[in-house]
């Protein structure tokens, strides 16, 4: 691997004594009830934020603004600068030209999903998701009194595809109103091809089902794959589409709560904006658009080198499992920095697997069944961290599982 301009090998403390208040490394007992987790000696490899410093340009922009010393309400021009920088990023990275007036600011993907569900469906309506998938999708559906219509992905030896026949059957139901698409798909790591996206979105268009495409992991694409945004499939599909983007994953600024919703259809955009206003979603904090603007303006080299580093972590992990723990497998993802690790070959049930990982190995990961019953026997592990942590985690797993 070429010498890195950014020091992604640097291990930065995020535990109790660091003052960072990182949910990834602290307060495990709140998220993992029923497990006896040693917080002080466990490795945090679950929630999707990275253990790398933000780009230096982002840190500098925040410091410069902080030194002003007054943190009052933001003028709209700050958001316009953020949107303009985002538009440049979308065009450079995705070849997707997005006028800034198509964009709505919101704190995150999940609030945008909730607002869209509330505006474009009613209680009792069906909303399609494709398990195993990011678990806040199902929480948002249930919390808003809607019905989950699950179009489970088809799994074959660690590879996943969409079930288009079943998707069409579900979409044809008169009370199915909404489809939450995840691209790249969290947690299985698929980067859906243009043809797959077109087929899924066309089915929805033909049946009056609105598509919400969560593309927050769009910048994490492995070198042999290409990201296609749903926004470029066709003019007709774009008018039946809401897309969510954010700099939070890409540049490790999730705590600043900055996200953008792209809505090409002006009528849908107006309705969603009014819903967000009615929900009294907070204005951005004073640092969010400034950090987002700097990230999108100056972050290209950072992301390129970051992906090289993360991909090396995946290559190392896949090879380690093959050579040392053959009953545990993980297919290298096409996108995201999240590994979908399969423990079914151990012959243990999910509770036994999770107990060994969390309590004996002391590696804190997302539990597979959080993503639906299709995730039983799996875990999701975050490999956006220094290689030292990856090696330590794998050695701990080897010690916990090698004598089964």
XYZ file of C-alpha atoms in Angstrom:
404
model
C 0.000 0.000 0.000
C 1.322 3.467 -0.838
C 2.420 5.756 1.969
C -0.589 7.610 3.358
C -0.763 11.376 3.520
C -3.198 11.029 6.440
C -2.207 9.083 9.543
C -5.008 6.535 9.695
C -2.784 4.249 11.808
C -2.963 6.672 14.721
C -4.946 5.255 17.660
C -6.947 7.989 19.394
C -8.559 7.339 22.760
C -12.346 7.731 22.780
C -13.044 6.052 26.120
C -14.268 7.466 29.414
C -11.090 9.403 30.189
C -10.856 11.053 26.766
C -13.690 13.508 27.366
C -15.131 12.683 23.931
C -18.385 11.167 25.269
C -18.322 8.702 22.379
C -21.334 6.392 22.312
C -19.233 3.979 20.270
C -16.806 3.425 23.146
C -18.902 4.196 26.245
C -22.249 3.328 27.884
C -22.458 -0.155 26.356
C -24.819 -1.354 29.070
C -27.567 0.930 27.742
C -27.488 -0.569 24.246
C -26.721 -4.171 25.176
C -29.017 -5.096 28.079
C -28.628 -8.660 29.256
C -24.910 -8.802 28.481
C -22.122 -8.261 31.001
C -19.799 -6.012 29.025
C -16.460 -4.829 30.392
C -16.616 -1.244 29.166
C -13.064 -0.330 30.151
C -11.449 -3.212 28.263
C -13.770 -3.688 25.280
C -13.207 -2.574 21.694
C -15.976 -0.380 20.258
C -16.650 -1.635 16.722
C -20.393 -1.249 16.373
C -22.083 2.080 15.548
C -21.131 3.566 12.172
C -18.694 6.311 12.985
C -14.968 6.100 12.357
C -11.965 6.135 14.675
C -10.072 8.492 12.362
C -9.534 12.227 12.634
C -11.684 14.402 10.405
C -9.978 16.083 7.442
C -7.689 18.870 8.704
C -9.632 21.436 6.664
C -12.775 20.554 8.623
C -10.972 20.880 11.950
C -9.534 24.241 10.868
C -12.945 25.540 9.779
C -14.491 24.587 13.123
C -11.597 26.122 15.079
C -11.816 29.353 13.111
C -15.535 29.654 13.773
C -15.125 28.689 17.444
C -12.517 31.394 17.956
C -15.088 34.029 17.014
C -16.579 33.442 20.448
C -20.233 34.154 19.648
C -22.432 31.235 18.661
C -25.709 32.887 17.739
C -28.318 31.935 15.162
C -27.122 31.206 11.635
C -27.962 33.305 8.600
C -29.415 31.368 5.628
C -26.298 32.141 3.594
C -24.395 29.544 5.661
C -26.728 26.821 4.432
C -26.464 28.059 0.862
C -22.676 27.770 0.989
C -23.010 24.225 2.356
C -25.473 23.268 -0.377
C -23.268 24.747 -3.094
C -20.283 22.747 -1.835
C -22.433 19.606 -1.694
C -23.594 20.162 -5.271
C -19.971 20.296 -6.374
C -19.234 17.069 -4.520
C -22.227 15.251 -6.028
C -21.143 16.275 -9.520
C -17.470 15.367 -9.010
C -18.032 12.092 -7.202
C -21.358 10.778 -8.579
C -21.622 12.650 -11.895
C -24.973 13.910 -10.582
C -25.898 17.548 -11.150
C -28.177 18.731 -8.343
C -29.472 22.315 -8.243
C -29.209 23.709 -4.731
C -32.910 24.539 -4.693
C -33.628 20.786 -4.779
C -31.937 20.431 -1.374
C -33.462 20.609 2.094
C -31.306 20.744 5.220
C -32.090 18.391 8.107
C -30.109 16.977 11.019
C -29.896 13.390 9.756
C -31.192 10.557 7.599
C -33.544 9.118 10.224
C -35.371 12.421 10.876
C -35.764 12.811 7.112
C -37.257 9.310 6.852
C -39.686 10.079 9.654
C -40.796 13.331 8.039
C -41.282 11.643 4.662
C -43.241 8.749 6.181
C -45.530 11.180 7.963
C -46.124 13.332 4.897
C -46.522 10.700 2.187
C -48.366 7.910 3.991
C -50.985 7.539 6.685
C -51.228 5.276 9.756
C -51.851 1.692 8.704
C -50.173 2.067 5.304
C -47.499 -0.407 4.249
C -43.863 0.613 3.862
C -41.332 -1.639 2.136
C -37.894 -2.389 3.532
C -35.423 -5.112 2.553
C -34.051 -6.984 5.560
C -31.403 -7.408 6.717
C -31.244 -3.622 6.725
C -30.361 -0.651 8.945
C -32.644 -1.150 11.934
C -33.851 2.467 12.418
C -35.860 1.953 9.209
C -38.178 -0.517 10.931
C -38.254 1.576 14.100
C -39.386 4.630 12.125
C -42.133 2.652 10.428
C -43.475 1.195 13.663
C -43.134 4.429 15.651
C -45.278 6.214 13.065
C -48.019 3.577 13.113
C -47.260 2.184 9.658
C -46.921 -1.468 8.666
C -43.609 -3.079 7.701
C -43.740 -4.840 4.337
C -40.514 -6.820 4.274
C -39.027 -7.812 0.941
C -36.169 -9.914 2.322
C -32.982 -9.927 0.308
C -32.063 -13.272 -1.235
C -28.850 -14.642 0.280
C -26.586 -17.178 -1.404
C -23.283 -17.962 0.328
C -22.855 -14.427 1.592
C -24.009 -12.694 -1.604
C -27.281 -10.784 -1.670
C -29.742 -9.829 -4.399
C -33.161 -8.192 -4.450
C -36.301 -10.305 -4.792
C -37.945 -8.364 -7.611
C -40.901 -10.721 -7.995
C -41.847 -10.331 -4.352
C -41.141 -6.592 -4.478
C -43.668 -6.239 -7.284
C -46.258 -8.295 -5.411
C -45.888 -6.102 -2.329
C -45.896 -2.876 -4.346
C -49.180 -3.865 -5.995
C -51.003 -3.859 -2.650
C -53.251 -0.813 -2.585
C -52.081 0.336 0.842
C -48.339 0.071 0.082
C -47.219 3.682 -0.255
C -43.498 3.930 0.410
C -40.228 2.064 -0.238
C -37.037 2.722 1.732
C -34.088 1.795 -0.475
C -30.581 1.532 0.983
C -27.695 2.044 -1.456
C -25.029 1.000 -0.620
C -26.994 -1.498 1.439
C -26.237 -1.449 5.161
C -25.277 -4.002 6.545
C -24.683 -6.485 3.692
C -22.471 -4.136 1.673
C -24.122 -4.414 -1.733
C -23.650 -1.499 -4.122
C -26.724 -1.925 -6.281
C -26.092 -1.779 -10.016
C -27.848 0.713 -12.233
C -29.995 -2.099 -13.671
C -31.014 -3.331 -10.210
C -31.895 0.182 -9.106
C -33.871 0.847 -12.265
C -35.886 -2.349 -11.916
C -36.737 -1.680 -8.257
C -37.594 1.989 -8.761
C -39.617 1.318 -11.921
C -41.711 -1.272 -10.061
C -42.471 1.372 -7.457
C -43.251 4.025 -10.069
C -45.631 1.690 -11.908
C -47.518 0.991 -8.688
C -47.670 4.447 -7.132
C -45.096 3.709 -4.415
C -42.815 6.605 -3.451
C -39.089 5.772 -3.195
C -36.826 7.086 -0.440
C -33.184 6.286 -1.277
C -30.736 6.387 1.633
C -27.366 6.999 -0.048
C -25.389 8.082 3.009
C -22.632 5.500 2.364
C -22.205 6.524 -1.293
C -18.587 7.592 -0.812
C -17.456 4.212 0.542
C -17.113 2.139 -2.625
C -14.484 -0.573 -3.074
C -12.160 -0.207 -6.046
C -13.831 -2.788 -8.315
C -17.313 -1.275 -8.009
C -19.178 1.809 -9.147
C -21.851 3.760 -7.289
C -24.999 4.719 -9.195
C -27.403 7.184 -7.636
C -31.124 6.597 -8.012
C -31.371 10.244 -9.027
C -29.997 9.555 -12.533
C -32.100 6.531 -13.535
C -34.737 8.407 -15.537
C -36.657 11.668 -15.440
C -39.856 9.813 -14.542
C -38.228 7.958 -11.648
C -36.596 11.140 -10.350
C -40.046 12.697 -9.958
C -41.012 9.802 -7.645
C -37.888 9.984 -5.523
C -36.432 11.425 -2.333
C -32.688 10.977 -1.705
C -30.810 11.449 1.544
C -27.117 12.363 1.665
C -24.834 13.531 4.452
C -21.169 14.318 5.080
C -21.458 12.630 8.480
C -20.211 9.143 7.558
C -17.748 10.243 4.892
C -15.886 12.771 7.029
C -16.666 11.452 10.525
C -18.789 14.409 11.639
C -22.002 12.631 12.660
C -22.104 14.510 15.964
C -22.521 17.810 14.104
C -25.876 16.644 12.687
C -25.763 17.872 9.084
C -27.696 16.149 6.305
C -29.294 17.044 2.986
C -32.453 15.740 1.356
C -32.576 15.954 -2.443
C -36.108 16.152 -3.855
C -36.252 16.735 -7.642
C -40.069 16.980 -7.729
C -41.062 20.530 -6.654
C -44.478 19.487 -5.337
C -43.002 16.728 -3.179
C -40.250 19.085 -2.035
C -42.744 21.751 -0.960
C -44.814 19.220 0.961
C -41.789 17.751 2.708
C -40.452 21.194 3.626
C -43.798 22.105 5.187
C -43.863 18.832 7.116
C -40.378 19.495 8.476
C -41.456 22.982 9.502
C -44.578 21.613 11.195
C -42.427 19.105 13.074
C -40.352 22.027 14.347
C -37.076 20.377 13.422
C -34.228 22.431 14.883
C -32.139 24.835 12.856
C -28.567 23.672 12.228
C -26.043 24.234 14.976
C -23.516 26.927 14.256
C -20.746 24.495 13.251
C -22.672 22.023 11.072
C -22.872 23.806 7.694
C -19.391 25.271 8.087
C -17.879 21.835 8.678
C -19.951 20.295 5.888
C -18.891 22.991 3.441
C -15.194 22.498 4.221
C -15.546 18.724 3.919
C -17.212 18.837 0.525
C -14.824 21.488 -0.806
C -11.536 19.957 0.320
C -12.183 16.301 1.201
C -11.471 14.484 -2.087
C -7.942 13.322 -1.286
C -8.957 12.397 2.254
C -11.708 10.086 1.009
C -9.506 8.492 -1.646
C -6.783 7.622 0.861
C -9.353 6.641 3.492
C -10.943 4.090 1.160
C -7.559 2.594 0.312
C -6.905 2.123 4.021
C -10.346 0.714 4.828
C -10.215 -1.680 1.882
C -6.890 -2.993 3.160
C -8.551 -3.628 6.549
C -11.215 -5.709 4.802
C -8.674 -7.691 2.787
C -6.745 -8.432 5.962
C -9.891 -9.494 7.851
C -11.185 -11.799 5.116
C -7.790 -13.514 4.862
C -7.424 -13.803 8.635
C -10.784 -15.526 8.998
C -10.033 -17.891 6.124
C -6.700 -18.914 7.628
C -7.548 -18.932 11.336
C -11.320 -19.236 11.829
C -12.778 -21.063 8.809
C -16.140 -21.570 10.545
C -16.558 -17.769 10.533
C -16.830 -16.095 7.139
C -17.162 -12.592 5.775
C -17.551 -11.584 2.160
C -15.712 -8.384 1.357
C -18.382 -5.715 0.862
C -18.802 -3.801 -2.359
C -19.392 -0.648 -0.334
C -19.621 0.842 3.202
C -16.989 0.351 5.895
C -19.137 -2.245 7.674
C -18.425 -5.967 7.600
C -21.264 -8.528 7.693
C -19.671 -11.457 9.497
C -21.309 -14.893 9.398
C -20.963 -17.107 12.494
C -23.547 -19.725 11.476
C -20.796 -22.205 10.694
C -19.885 -22.371 14.387
C -23.081 -24.315 15.109
C -23.958 -21.960 17.970
C -27.223 -20.090 18.343
C -27.292 -16.302 18.166
C -27.354 -15.753 21.930
C -24.304 -17.982 22.378
C -22.484 -16.230 19.534
C -23.217 -12.750 20.847
C -22.226 -13.679 24.420
C -18.853 -15.003 23.277
C -18.165 -11.899 21.186
C -19.335 -9.276 23.673
C -18.334 -10.868 26.970
C -15.431 -13.227 26.244
C -13.744 -11.595 23.243
C -14.733 -8.124 24.500
C -15.439 -6.852 20.998
C -18.577 -4.705 20.873
C -20.408 -5.095 17.557
C -23.908 -4.672 16.150
C -25.939 -7.837 16.680
C -27.221 -9.391 13.478
C -30.799 -9.864 14.632
C -31.139 -6.099 15.115
C -31.349 -5.983 11.312
C -34.223 -8.476 11.190
C -34.501 -12.220 11.690
C -32.505 -12.611 8.470
C -29.493 -11.466 10.507
C -29.571 -14.329 13.015
C -26.070 -15.753 13.337
C -24.412 -12.633 11.889
C -22.768 -9.554 13.349
C -21.968 -6.181 11.794
C -18.457 -4.990 12.531
C -17.042 -1.526 11.829
C -13.607 -1.663 10.182
C -13.131 2.107 9.805
C -10.455 2.113 12.466
C -6.671 1.807 12.758
C -5.341 -1.569 11.673
C -4.027 -2.143 15.190
C -7.630 -2.300 16.456
C -8.645 -4.638 13.626
C -5.783 -7.017 14.451
C -6.553 -6.922 18.170
C -10.248 -7.637 17.553
C -9.486 -10.585 15.288
C -7.022 -12.058 17.771
C -9.671 -11.790 20.488
C -12.242 -13.512 18.281
C -9.733 -16.249 17.486
C -9.109 -16.871 21.174
C -12.849 -16.962 21.932
C -13.884 -19.256 19.066
C -10.908 -21.393 18.033
C -11.525 -24.299 20.428
C -15.245 -24.798 19.767
